[in-house]
Amino acid sequence: MQIQTIQTNAFDDQKPGTSGLRKKVKVFQQPHYLENFVQSIFDTLLENGEVPAGATLTLGGDGRYYNRHAIQTIIQMAAANGFARVMVGQAGILSTPAVSHLIRKYQTFGGMILSASHNQGGVHGDFGIKYNISNGGPAPEKITDTIFAKSKVITQYKIANLPAVDIDHLGETDFGGMNGTGKFTVQVINAVQDYADLMQTLFDFSAIKQLLASGFKMKFDAMHAVTGPYAREIFINRLGAPTASLMNCEPSEDFGGGHPDPNLTYAEDLVRIMFAGDSAPDFGAASDGDGDRNMILGKNFFVTPSDSLAVLAANATLVPAYAGGIAGVARSMPTSAAVDRVAAQLNIPCFETPTGWKFFGNLMDAGKVTLCGEESFGTSSSHVREKDGLWAVLFWLNILAQKNKTNSTPISVAQILKSHWLAYGRNVYSRHDYEAIPTDAANGVIQHIKAQFDRLPNQTFASHTDKSYMVKTCDDFSYHDSVDGSVSHNQGIRILFDDGSRIVFRLSGTGTEGATLRIYLEAFEPDSTKHDVDAQIALAEMIQIALQISQLKERTRRTEPTVIT
Ligand code: G16
């Protein structure tokens, strides 16, 4: 195997965002762009002396356009940078939670996941790369900061002149090692069995099978993305669900032209089915491009991700893997405090971290938390170090199976939520996204709010009802990691009101076009007679206050959010 050293010029825009580097495909297609970023990752690892002899790299992606090209390039660069083996998903496809599991199960050195997650795919869509470390989780900020620093000064990269590897057939291909020494192996694997086996160790498959055989109807939408083959193996082959329970399970390079984001706007086909009145299935779910997000629906009912996390925590002991209880929970700052109430009742710790799954890794490694979740449709546990879409779906099915086993009248998703709110109160919650707005205007909104920090506390906002909202405090959230002592600043603006409600403003770190401004709204409602009120109605005044404080409409000329969750 011959190694070539290629001279290159640095790019100045390779800063990883909330989850890896995401750009339009055409940006990645610029000469040397992909190679520069991959070499910056390897240089970061090598600097710490961390690529030991015999190291294996796990490699796969969500199957979007450019995956195949990137996989061949990364294999050649891994060979040139001293890896002994690359474990690659068949056809280059691996879900994000499956990569996390493979890294942990086979103790590989780390993994590269080729995905822009829920962002659109295809020639005109997005592509992305994220690096996961040996615990299976996303690289923490200290690593991504170093990768960015290296990408700004890179002058050369190393690549081996290997022929294209057949990644469509299972098996191993050996090549001579670097400069004629040792051996370099590419192993093509099918991770579906490994992942399904893991799920079977966590959940009560026979109880779920019984539920699905009892006339209970489910619909799972893979959104033409990576979870299709996993869903087929788990729901059809192992749990006996009828094939009609699945939709859009063929992964495609452009996700069937859709937006693989499991929310009420982009999963519109599933939403239509689930809100079809009495004929709707009992349970619906969708996952995103790379399979780490999930949306949970009941018959004519939407479960917010924040509520979903709280329900999973409150019912964890119904699931075999968590029957002995959970050590603690964690949520990202913008996620509602519904899970905090459960943690208080269970007398377990609850951590508030910045947005980004990477912040949960230390807490899980230290055994401080078992379940984690984010308002952005992410939930998971310490079985892997990523969020896990199908895991969340199975968790809900396991809860439903157990609750329906012991009750003569069927218990629905909506009823589970309503009794949860009755027990804990309801954290009414909504997120308004303003996508692809000019970056200057978005930064202007944030600066404008920050400029009011001194005068907002104690200010009262007029209300259309007799209720008034007084600001208690406001800040830009900082996180102190209790495990490694690191501090992360500027993680979102919080405006906290004296009645416990709050508004959070944050710029997304995953968009690729202009800026996406997110407004997170939350109010606590203890009165059960008001639990059925639609969140947009219950939060109407908070929404007006958010627009008033931010001057968002005036500054961005947008009249409506792009997505309301
Ligand atoms: C990524 C991260 C999540 C984060 C989400 C939203 O999700 O893994 O931890 O909550 O982005 O980030 P933002 O609000 O900055 O857009 P995914 O599914 O895109 O990898």
Coordinates of C-alpha atoms and ligand atoms in Angstrom, one line a residue:
M1 CA 0.0 0.0 0.0
Q2 CA 1.5 3.3 -1.1
I3 CA 0.8 6.4 1.0
Q4 CA 0.5 9.8 -0.7
T5 CA 0.9 13.1 1.0
I6 CA -1.3 15.7 -0.7
Q7 CA -0.7 19.5 -0.3
T8 CA -3.8 21.4 0.6
N9 CA -5.1 24.8 1.7
A10 CA -7.1 25.3 4.8
F11 CA -10.8 26.2 4.8
D12 CA -12.0 28.6 7.5
D13 CA -15.6 27.2 7.9
Q14 CA -15.0 23.7 9.3
K15 CA -16.3 24.4 12.8
P16 CA -18.4 21.5 14.1
G17 CA -21.8 22.6 15.2
T18 CA -24.2 21.0 17.8
S19 CA -23.5 17.6 16.2
G20 CA -20.5 17.4 13.8
L21 CA -19.8 19.4 10.6
R22 CA -22.9 19.9 8.4
K23 CA -22.8 21.7 5.0
K24 CA -24.5 21.6 1.7
V25 CA -23.3 18.7 -0.5
K26 CA -21.7 21.1 -2.9
V27 CA -19.6 22.6 -0.2
F28 CA -18.3 19.1 0.7
Q29 CA -17.7 18.5 -3.0
Q30 CA -15.0 21.2 -3.2
P31 CA -11.6 19.7 -3.9
H32 CA -9.9 18.7 -0.6
Y33 CA -12.8 19.8 1.6
L34 CA -13.8 16.4 2.9
E35 CA -10.2 15.2 3.1
N36 CA -9.1 18.3 5.1
F37 CA -11.8 17.8 7.7
V38 CA -11.1 14.0 8.0
Q39 CA -7.3 14.7 8.3
S40 CA -8.0 17.3 11.0
I41 CA -9.9 14.6 13.0
F42 CA -7.0 12.2 12.6
D43 CA -4.4 14.8 13.5
T44 CA -6.4 15.6 16.7
L45 CA -6.4 11.9 17.6
L46 CA -2.8 11.4 16.7
E47 CA -1.7 14.5 18.6
N48 CA -2.9 12.9 21.8
G49 CA -1.0 9.7 20.8
E50 CA -4.4 8.0 20.8
V51 CA -4.4 5.8 17.6
P52 CA -2.8 2.6 19.0
A53 CA -1.5 -0.2 16.9
G54 CA -4.3 -2.4 15.7
A55 CA -6.9 0.3 16.1
T56 CA -10.3 -0.1 14.4
L57 CA -12.5 2.7 13.1
T58 CA -16.2 2.1 12.8
L59 CA -17.7 3.8 9.7
G60 CA -21.1 4.3 8.3
G61 CA -23.8 6.8 7.5
D62 CA -27.5 7.3 6.9
G63 CA -27.3 6.5 3.2
R64 CA -27.7 10.0 2.0
Y65 CA -26.2 11.3 -1.3
Y66 CA -22.3 11.5 -1.1
N67 CA -22.2 8.7 1.6
R68 CA -20.6 6.2 -0.8
H69 CA -18.0 8.6 -2.1
A70 CA -17.0 9.8 1.4
I71 CA -16.8 6.2 2.7
Q72 CA -14.2 5.2 0.1
T73 CA -12.2 8.4 0.8
I74 CA -12.3 7.8 4.6
I75 CA -11.2 4.2 4.2
Q76 CA -8.2 5.3 2.2
M77 CA -7.3 8.0 4.7
A78 CA -7.8 5.7 7.7
A79 CA -5.3 3.3 6.1
A80 CA -2.8 6.1 5.6
N81 CA -3.2 7.4 9.1
G82 CA -2.4 4.1 10.8
F83 CA -5.7 2.4 11.5
A84 CA -5.4 -1.4 11.1
R85 CA -9.1 -2.0 10.4
V86 CA -12.2 -0.2 9.3
M87 CA -15.5 -1.8 10.2
V88 CA -18.0 -0.4 7.7
G89 CA -21.8 -0.9 7.4
Q90 CA -23.1 -2.8 4.4
A91 CA -23.7 -0.3 1.6
G92 CA -22.2 2.2 3.9
I93 CA -25.3 2.4 6.0
L94 CA -25.3 2.4 9.8
S95 CA -27.7 4.3 12.1
T96 CA -26.2 6.6 14.7
P97 CA -27.2 4.5 17.7
A98 CA -26.0 1.4 15.9
V99 CA -22.5 3.0 15.5
S100 CA -22.5 3.8 19.1
H101 CA -23.4 0.3 20.0
L102 CA -20.7 -1.2 17.6
I103 CA -18.0 1.0 19.1
R104 CA -18.9 -0.2 22.6
K105 CA -19.5 -3.9 21.7
Y106 CA -16.4 -4.4 19.6
Q107 CA -14.3 -1.8 21.5
T108 CA -13.3 0.0 18.4
F109 CA -11.2 3.1 18.8
G110 CA -14.0 5.4 17.6
G111 CA -16.4 6.0 14.7
M112 CA -17.2 8.3 11.9
I113 CA -20.9 8.9 11.2
L114 CA -21.7 10.4 7.8
S115 CA -25.0 12.2 8.3
A116 CA -26.6 15.6 8.5
S117 CA -29.3 13.9 10.6
H118 CA -32.7 15.4 10.1
N119 CA -31.5 17.9 7.4
Q120 CA -32.7 17.3 3.9
G121 CA -30.5 15.1 1.6
G122 CA -29.9 14.7 -2.1
V123 CA -27.5 16.5 -4.5
H124 CA -28.9 19.9 -3.4
G125 CA -29.3 18.9 0.3
D126 CA -26.9 18.6 3.2
F127 CA -24.1 16.2 4.1
G128 CA -22.3 15.9 7.4
I129 CA -19.6 14.1 9.4
K130 CA -19.4 13.5 13.2
Y131 CA -16.7 11.7 15.1
N132 CA -17.6 9.5 18.1
I133 CA -15.0 8.5 20.7
S134 CA -14.3 5.2 22.3
N135 CA -17.2 5.4 24.8
G136 CA -19.5 5.4 21.8
G137 CA -20.6 9.0 22.3
P138 CA -20.1 12.2 20.3
A139 CA -16.7 13.8 20.6
P140 CA -16.8 16.4 23.5
E141 CA -16.2 20.1 22.9
K142 CA -12.5 19.9 23.8
I143 CA -12.0 17.5 20.8
T144 CA -14.2 19.3 18.4
D145 CA -12.5 22.6 19.3
T146 CA -9.1 21.1 18.5
I147 CA -10.4 19.6 15.2
F148 CA -11.6 23.1 14.2
A149 CA -8.2 24.7 15.2
K150 CA -6.4 22.1 13.1
S151 CA -8.7 22.5 10.1
K152 CA -7.7 26.2 10.0
V153 CA -4.0 25.6 9.6
I154 CA -3.9 22.2 7.8
T155 CA -1.4 22.1 4.9
Q156 CA -1.4 18.4 3.9
Y157 CA -3.3 15.2 4.3
K158 CA -2.4 11.5 3.9
I159 CA -4.3 9.1 1.7
A160 CA -3.5 5.5 0.5
N161 CA -3.9 4.5 -3.1
L162 CA -6.3 1.6 -2.5
P163 CA -8.7 0.4 -5.1
A164 CA -12.4 1.1 -4.3
V165 CA -13.6 -1.4 -1.7
D166 CA -16.8 -3.5 -2.3
I167 CA -19.0 -2.3 0.6
D168 CA -22.1 -4.0 -0.7
H169 CA -21.2 -7.5 0.3
L170 CA -20.5 -8.8 3.8
G171 CA -16.9 -10.0 4.5
E172 CA -13.4 -8.8 4.9
T173 CA -10.8 -7.5 2.4
D174 CA -7.2 -7.4 3.3
F175 CA -4.6 -5.0 2.0
G176 CA -0.9 -4.8 2.7
G177 CA -0.1 -2.4 5.5
M178 CA 1.4 1.0 5.4
N179 CA 4.5 1.1 3.2
G180 CA 4.6 -2.7 2.9
T181 CA 4.3 -3.4 6.7
G182 CA 1.5 -5.3 8.5
K183 CA -2.0 -5.6 7.2
F184 CA -5.0 -3.2 6.7
T185 CA -8.5 -4.8 6.7
V186 CA -11.9 -3.5 5.6
Q187 CA -14.7 -5.5 7.2
V188 CA -18.2 -5.0 5.9
I189 CA -20.8 -5.8 8.5
N190 CA -24.6 -5.8 8.8
A191 CA -25.3 -4.1 12.1
V192 CA -29.0 -4.8 12.1
Q193 CA -28.7 -8.1 14.0
D194 CA -26.4 -6.7 16.6
Y195 CA -28.7 -3.8 17.2
A196 CA -31.9 -5.9 17.3
D197 CA -30.1 -8.3 19.8
L198 CA -29.3 -5.4 22.0
M199 CA -32.9 -4.2 22.0
Q200 CA -34.1 -7.7 22.9
T201 CA -31.9 -7.6 26.0
L202 CA -33.5 -4.4 27.2
F203 CA -37.2 -4.8 26.5
D204 CA -39.9 -7.4 27.1
F205 CA -40.3 -8.6 23.5
S206 CA -42.8 -11.3 24.4
A207 CA -45.1 -8.7 26.2
I208 CA -44.8 -6.4 23.2
K209 CA -45.5 -9.3 20.8
Q210 CA -48.6 -10.1 22.8
L211 CA -49.8 -6.5 22.6
L212 CA -49.3 -6.4 18.9
A213 CA -51.2 -9.7 18.5
S214 CA -54.1 -8.4 20.6
G215 CA -55.5 -6.0 17.9
F216 CA -53.4 -3.0 19.0
K217 CA -52.4 -1.2 15.9
M218 CA -49.1 0.7 15.4
K219 CA -47.6 2.7 12.5
F220 CA -43.9 3.4 12.3
D221 CA -42.5 5.8 9.7
A222 CA -38.8 5.5 8.8
M223 CA -39.1 8.5 6.6
H224 CA -37.1 6.8 3.8
A225 CA -34.1 6.9 6.1
V226 CA -31.7 4.6 7.9
T227 CA -34.1 2.9 10.4
G228 CA -36.1 1.0 7.7
P229 CA -34.1 -2.3 7.8
Y230 CA -33.8 -2.1 11.6
A231 CA -37.5 -1.6 11.9
R232 CA -38.3 -4.5 9.6
E233 CA -36.1 -6.9 11.7
I234 CA -37.5 -5.7 15.0
F235 CA -41.2 -5.1 14.4
I236 CA -41.9 -7.6 11.6
N237 CA -39.4 -10.4 12.1
R238 CA -39.1 -10.4 15.9
L239 CA -42.3 -8.9 17.2
G240 CA -44.7 -10.2 14.5
A241 CA -46.3 -6.9 13.5
P242 CA -48.1 -6.9 10.2
T243 CA -46.0 -5.3 7.3
A244 CA -48.7 -2.6 7.0
S245 CA -47.4 -1.3 10.4
L246 CA -44.3 0.1 8.6
M247 CA -44.1 2.9 6.1
N248 CA -41.3 4.5 4.1
C249 CA -38.8 1.8 5.2
E250 CA -36.6 1.8 2.0
P251 CA -33.6 4.1 2.7
S252 CA -33.0 6.5 -0.2
E253 CA -30.3 9.0 -1.0
D254 CA -32.7 12.0 -0.9
F255 CA -35.1 10.5 1.6
G256 CA -37.8 10.3 -1.0
G257 CA -37.5 14.0 -1.6
G258 CA -38.7 14.7 2.0
H259 CA -37.3 16.2 5.0
P260 CA -36.3 13.3 7.4
D261 CA -37.3 15.2 10.5
P262 CA -39.8 13.5 12.7
N263 CA -42.0 16.4 13.8
L264 CA -45.6 17.5 13.2
T265 CA -44.6 19.4 10.1
Y266 CA -42.3 17.1 8.2
A267 CA -43.8 13.7 9.1
E268 CA -47.1 14.9 7.7
D269 CA -48.1 11.6 6.2
L270 CA -47.8 9.8 9.5
V271 CA -49.5 12.7 11.3
R272 CA -52.5 12.5 8.9
I273 CA -52.9 8.8 9.6
M274 CA -52.6 9.3 13.3
F275 CA -55.1 12.1 13.4
A276 CA -57.7 10.4 11.3
G277 CA -60.3 10.1 14.1
D278 CA -61.5 6.7 15.3
S279 CA -59.9 4.8 12.5
A280 CA -56.4 6.0 13.5
P281 CA -53.9 3.4 14.8
D282 CA -53.3 3.2 18.6
F283 CA -49.7 4.2 18.4
G284 CA -47.5 6.0 15.9
A285 CA -43.8 6.8 15.7
A286 CA -41.2 8.2 13.3
S287 CA -37.5 8.5 13.4
D288 CA -35.1 10.8 11.5
G289 CA -32.3 10.5 8.8
D290 CA -29.8 8.8 11.0
G291 CA -32.2 7.1 13.4
D292 CA -31.4 8.9 16.6
R293 CA -34.5 11.0 16.9
N294 CA -38.1 9.9 17.6
M295 CA -41.6 11.3 17.6
I296 CA -44.3 9.6 19.6
L297 CA -48.0 9.8 18.7
G298 CA -51.1 8.3 20.1
K299 CA -54.5 8.0 18.4
N300 CA -55.2 11.7 17.6
F301 CA -52.6 12.7 20.2
F302 CA -49.0 14.2 20.0
V303 CA -46.6 13.5 22.9
T304 CA -44.0 16.3 23.3
P305 CA -40.5 15.0 23.5
S306 CA -40.2 16.6 27.0
D307 CA -43.3 14.8 28.2
S308 CA -42.1 11.6 26.6
L309 CA -38.9 11.7 28.6
A310 CA -40.9 12.3 31.8
V311 CA -43.2 9.4 31.1
L312 CA -40.3 7.1 30.4
A313 CA -38.6 8.1 33.6
A314 CA -41.8 7.7 35.7
N315 CA -42.5 4.2 34.2
A316 CA -38.9 2.9 33.8
T317 CA -39.4 0.0 36.2
L318 CA -42.0 -1.5 33.8
V319 CA -39.1 -2.2 31.5
P320 CA -36.7 -5.2 32.2
A321 CA -33.5 -3.2 31.7
Y322 CA -34.6 -0.6 34.2
A323 CA -36.6 -2.7 36.6
G324 CA -34.1 -2.0 39.4
G325 CA -34.6 1.7 39.1
I326 CA -32.7 4.5 37.4
A327 CA -29.7 6.3 38.8
G328 CA -30.6 9.8 37.6
V329 CA -31.9 11.7 34.6
A330 CA -30.5 14.6 32.5
R331 CA -32.1 16.9 30.1
S332 CA -30.9 19.8 27.9
M333 CA -31.6 23.3 29.2
P334 CA -34.4 24.1 26.7
T335 CA -36.2 20.8 27.4
S336 CA -39.1 21.3 29.8
A337 CA -38.8 20.6 33.5
A338 CA -41.4 17.8 33.3
V339 CA -38.7 15.2 34.0
D340 CA -37.4 17.3 36.9
R341 CA -40.7 16.7 38.7
V342 CA -40.5 12.9 38.2
A343 CA -36.8 12.9 39.4
A344 CA -37.9 14.9 42.6
Q345 CA -40.5 12.3 43.3
L346 CA -38.2 9.4 42.7
N347 CA -35.5 11.2 44.8
I348 CA -32.9 10.8 42.1
P349 CA -30.6 13.5 40.6
C350 CA -31.6 15.6 37.6
F351 CA -29.0 17.4 35.5
E352 CA -29.5 20.3 33.2
T353 CA -27.0 20.4 30.3
P354 CA -26.6 22.5 27.2
T355 CA -28.2 21.4 23.9
G356 CA -26.2 18.5 22.3
W357 CA -26.0 14.9 23.2
K358 CA -22.2 15.2 23.8
F359 CA -22.9 16.8 27.2
F360 CA -24.6 13.6 28.5
G361 CA -21.6 11.3 27.9
N362 CA -19.6 12.2 31.0
L363 CA -22.7 11.9 33.3
M364 CA -23.5 8.4 31.8
D365 CA -19.8 7.2 32.0
A366 CA -19.7 8.3 35.7
G367 CA -22.9 6.3 36.4
K368 CA -24.8 9.5 37.4
V369 CA -27.7 9.2 35.0
T370 CA -29.5 6.4 33.2
L371 CA -32.0 8.3 31.1
C372 CA -31.4 11.4 29.1
G373 CA -33.6 13.5 26.7
E374 CA -33.9 16.6 24.7
E375 CA -36.8 18.6 23.4
S376 CA -35.4 18.1 19.9
F377 CA -37.0 14.6 19.7
G378 CA -34.0 12.8 21.3
T379 CA -34.3 10.3 24.1
S380 CA -32.0 7.4 25.2
S381 CA -30.3 5.7 28.0
S382 CA -26.9 4.5 29.0
H383 CA -27.2 1.3 26.8
V384 CA -25.4 3.4 24.2
R385 CA -23.9 7.0 24.2
E386 CA -26.2 8.4 21.5
K387 CA -29.9 9.2 21.4
D388 CA -31.8 6.3 20.0
G389 CA -35.0 6.5 18.0
L390 CA -36.1 2.9 17.9
W391 CA -35.2 2.4 21.6
A392 CA -37.7 5.1 22.5
V393 CA -40.4 3.5 20.4
L394 CA -39.8 0.1 22.0
F395 CA -39.8 1.7 25.5
W396 CA -43.3 3.2 24.8
L397 CA -44.5 -0.1 23.4
N398 CA -43.2 -1.9 26.5
I399 CA -45.0 0.5 28.8
L400 CA -48.2 0.1 26.8
A401 CA -47.8 -3.7 26.9
Q402 CA -47.4 -3.8 30.6
K403 CA -50.2 -1.3 31.4
N404 CA -52.6 -3.1 29.1
K405 CA -51.6 -6.5 30.5
T406 CA -52.9 -5.6 34.0
N407 CA -56.0 -3.6 32.9
S408 CA -59.2 -5.0 31.5
T409 CA -60.0 -1.7 29.6
P410 CA -57.3 -0.7 27.1
I411 CA -55.1 2.2 28.2
S412 CA -54.2 4.6 25.4
V413 CA -51.2 6.9 24.9
A414 CA -53.4 9.9 25.6
Q415 CA -54.6 8.3 28.9
I416 CA -51.0 7.7 30.0
L417 CA -50.2 11.3 29.5
K418 CA -53.3 12.6 31.2
S419 CA -52.7 10.5 34.3
H420 CA -49.1 11.6 34.2
W421 CA -50.2 15.3 34.2
L422 CA -52.7 14.5 37.0
A423 CA -49.9 13.1 39.2
Y424 CA -47.2 15.7 38.4
G425 CA -48.9 18.7 36.8
R426 CA -48.4 19.7 33.2
N427 CA -45.4 21.6 31.8
V428 CA -47.1 23.1 28.8
Y429 CA -44.5 23.5 26.2
S430 CA -43.9 24.6 22.6
R431 CA -41.0 25.4 20.3
H432 CA -41.2 27.9 17.5
D433 CA -38.5 27.7 14.8
Y434 CA -37.6 30.5 12.4
E435 CA -35.5 28.7 9.8
A436 CA -33.0 30.1 7.2
I437 CA -33.2 33.8 8.3
P438 CA -30.3 36.1 7.5
T439 CA -27.5 35.5 10.0
D440 CA -27.1 39.2 10.7
A441 CA -30.7 39.6 11.6
A442 CA -30.6 36.5 13.8
N443 CA -27.5 37.8 15.6
G444 CA -29.2 41.2 15.9
V445 CA -32.2 39.6 17.7
I446 CA -29.9 37.9 20.2
Q447 CA -27.9 41.0 20.8
H448 CA -31.1 43.0 21.3
I449 CA -32.3 40.7 24.0
K450 CA -28.9 40.6 25.7
A451 CA -28.9 44.4 25.8
Q452 CA -32.0 44.3 27.9
F453 CA -30.5 42.0 30.6
D454 CA -30.1 44.8 33.1
R455 CA -33.6 46.2 32.8
L456 CA -35.7 43.0 32.3
P457 CA -35.7 41.7 35.9
N458 CA -38.8 42.9 37.8
Q459 CA -40.4 44.1 34.6
T460 CA -44.0 43.2 34.3
F461 CA -45.6 42.4 30.9
A462 CA -49.1 43.3 30.1
S463 CA -51.6 40.5 29.8
H464 CA -54.9 40.1 27.9
T465 CA -56.3 38.3 30.9
D466 CA -56.0 39.4 34.6
K467 CA -52.7 37.4 34.8
S468 CA -49.4 39.3 34.7
Y469 CA -45.9 38.0 34.0
M470 CA -43.0 39.4 35.9
V471 CA -39.4 38.6 34.9
K472 CA -37.5 37.2 37.8
T473 CA -34.1 36.8 36.2
C474 CA -32.5 36.4 32.8
D475 CA -29.1 35.1 31.7
D476 CA -27.1 33.4 28.9
F477 CA -26.8 29.8 30.1
S478 CA -23.4 28.4 31.2
Y479 CA -22.8 24.8 32.1
H480 CA -20.3 23.5 34.6
D481 CA -19.6 19.8 33.9
S482 CA -19.4 18.2 37.3
V483 CA -17.4 15.2 36.0
D484 CA -14.5 16.9 34.1
G485 CA -14.8 20.4 35.4
S486 CA -15.1 22.0 31.9
V487 CA -17.3 25.0 31.4
S488 CA -19.4 25.9 28.3
H489 CA -20.7 29.4 28.0
N490 CA -23.3 31.1 25.7
Q491 CA -25.7 28.1 25.5
G492 CA -28.9 30.0 25.2
I493 CA -30.8 33.0 26.6
R494 CA -33.2 32.2 29.5
I495 CA -35.9 34.6 30.6
L496 CA -37.4 33.2 33.8
F497 CA -40.7 34.5 35.2
D498 CA -41.8 34.6 38.8
D499 CA -44.6 32.1 38.2
G500 CA -42.0 29.5 37.0
S501 CA -42.8 29.9 33.3
R502 CA -39.9 30.7 30.9
I503 CA -38.8 31.7 27.5
V504 CA -35.6 30.5 25.9
F505 CA -34.0 31.9 22.8
R506 CA -31.2 30.0 21.0
L507 CA -29.5 29.9 17.6
S508 CA -29.5 26.4 16.2
G509 CA -26.1 24.7 15.7
T510 CA -27.3 22.3 13.0
G511 CA -28.7 24.4 10.2
T512 CA -26.8 25.0 6.9
E513 CA -28.7 27.9 5.5
G514 CA -28.5 31.4 7.1
A515 CA -29.5 31.0 10.8
T516 CA -32.3 29.2 12.6
L517 CA -33.6 30.9 15.6
R518 CA -35.5 28.8 18.1
I519 CA -37.9 30.1 20.8
Y520 CA -38.8 27.6 23.5
L521 CA -41.8 28.4 25.6
E522 CA -42.9 26.8 28.8
A523 CA -45.5 27.3 31.6
F524 CA -46.5 25.1 34.4
E525 CA -50.2 24.2 34.8
P526 CA -51.1 22.4 38.0
D527 CA -54.9 22.7 37.5
S528 CA -56.1 19.4 35.8
T529 CA -59.2 21.1 34.5
K530 CA -56.9 23.1 32.1
H531 CA -54.7 20.2 31.0
D532 CA -56.6 19.7 27.8
V533 CA -56.0 23.2 26.5
D534 CA -54.0 23.3 23.3
A535 CA -50.4 24.4 24.0
Q536 CA -50.5 27.3 21.5
I537 CA -53.6 28.7 23.2
A538 CA -52.2 28.1 26.7
L539 CA -48.9 29.8 25.7
A540 CA -50.4 32.6 23.6
E541 CA -49.4 35.3 26.0
M542 CA -45.9 34.0 26.4
I543 CA -45.5 33.9 22.6
Q544 CA -46.5 37.6 22.4
I545 CA -44.0 38.5 25.2
A546 CA -41.3 36.6 23.4
L547 CA -42.0 38.6 20.2
Q548 CA -42.1 41.8 22.1
I549 CA -38.8 41.3 23.9
S550 CA -37.0 40.0 20.8
Q551 CA -38.5 42.3 18.1
L552 CA -38.2 39.2 16.0
K553 CA -40.8 40.1 13.4
E554 CA -39.4 43.6 12.9
R555 CA -35.8 42.5 12.7
T556 CA -36.3 39.4 10.5
R557 CA -39.5 40.4 8.6
R558 CA -40.9 37.0 9.3
T559 CA -44.5 36.9 10.4
E560 CA -44.8 33.2 11.3
P561 CA -42.5 30.4 12.5
T562 CA -41.4 27.9 9.9
V563 CA -42.1 25.0 12.3
I564 CA -44.2 24.9 15.5
T565 CA -43.7 21.9 17.8
Ligands
G16_1 C1 -28.4 17.3 17.2 C2 -27.8 17.0 18.5 C3 -28.9 17.1 19.6 C4 -29.5 18.5 19.5 C5 -30.0 18.8 18.1 C6 -30.6 20.2 17.9 O1 -29.4 16.4 16.8 O2 -27.4 15.6 18.5 O3 -28.3 16.9 20.8 O4 -30.5 18.7 20.5 O5 -29.0 18.6 17.2 O6 -29.6 21.1 17.9 P1 -29.9 22.6 17.4 O7 -31.0 23.1 18.2 O8 -28.6 23.2 17.6 O9 -30.3 22.5 15.9 P2 -29.3 15.6 15.4 O10 -30.5 14.7 15.5 O11 -29.5 16.7 14.4 O12 -28.0 15.0 15.4

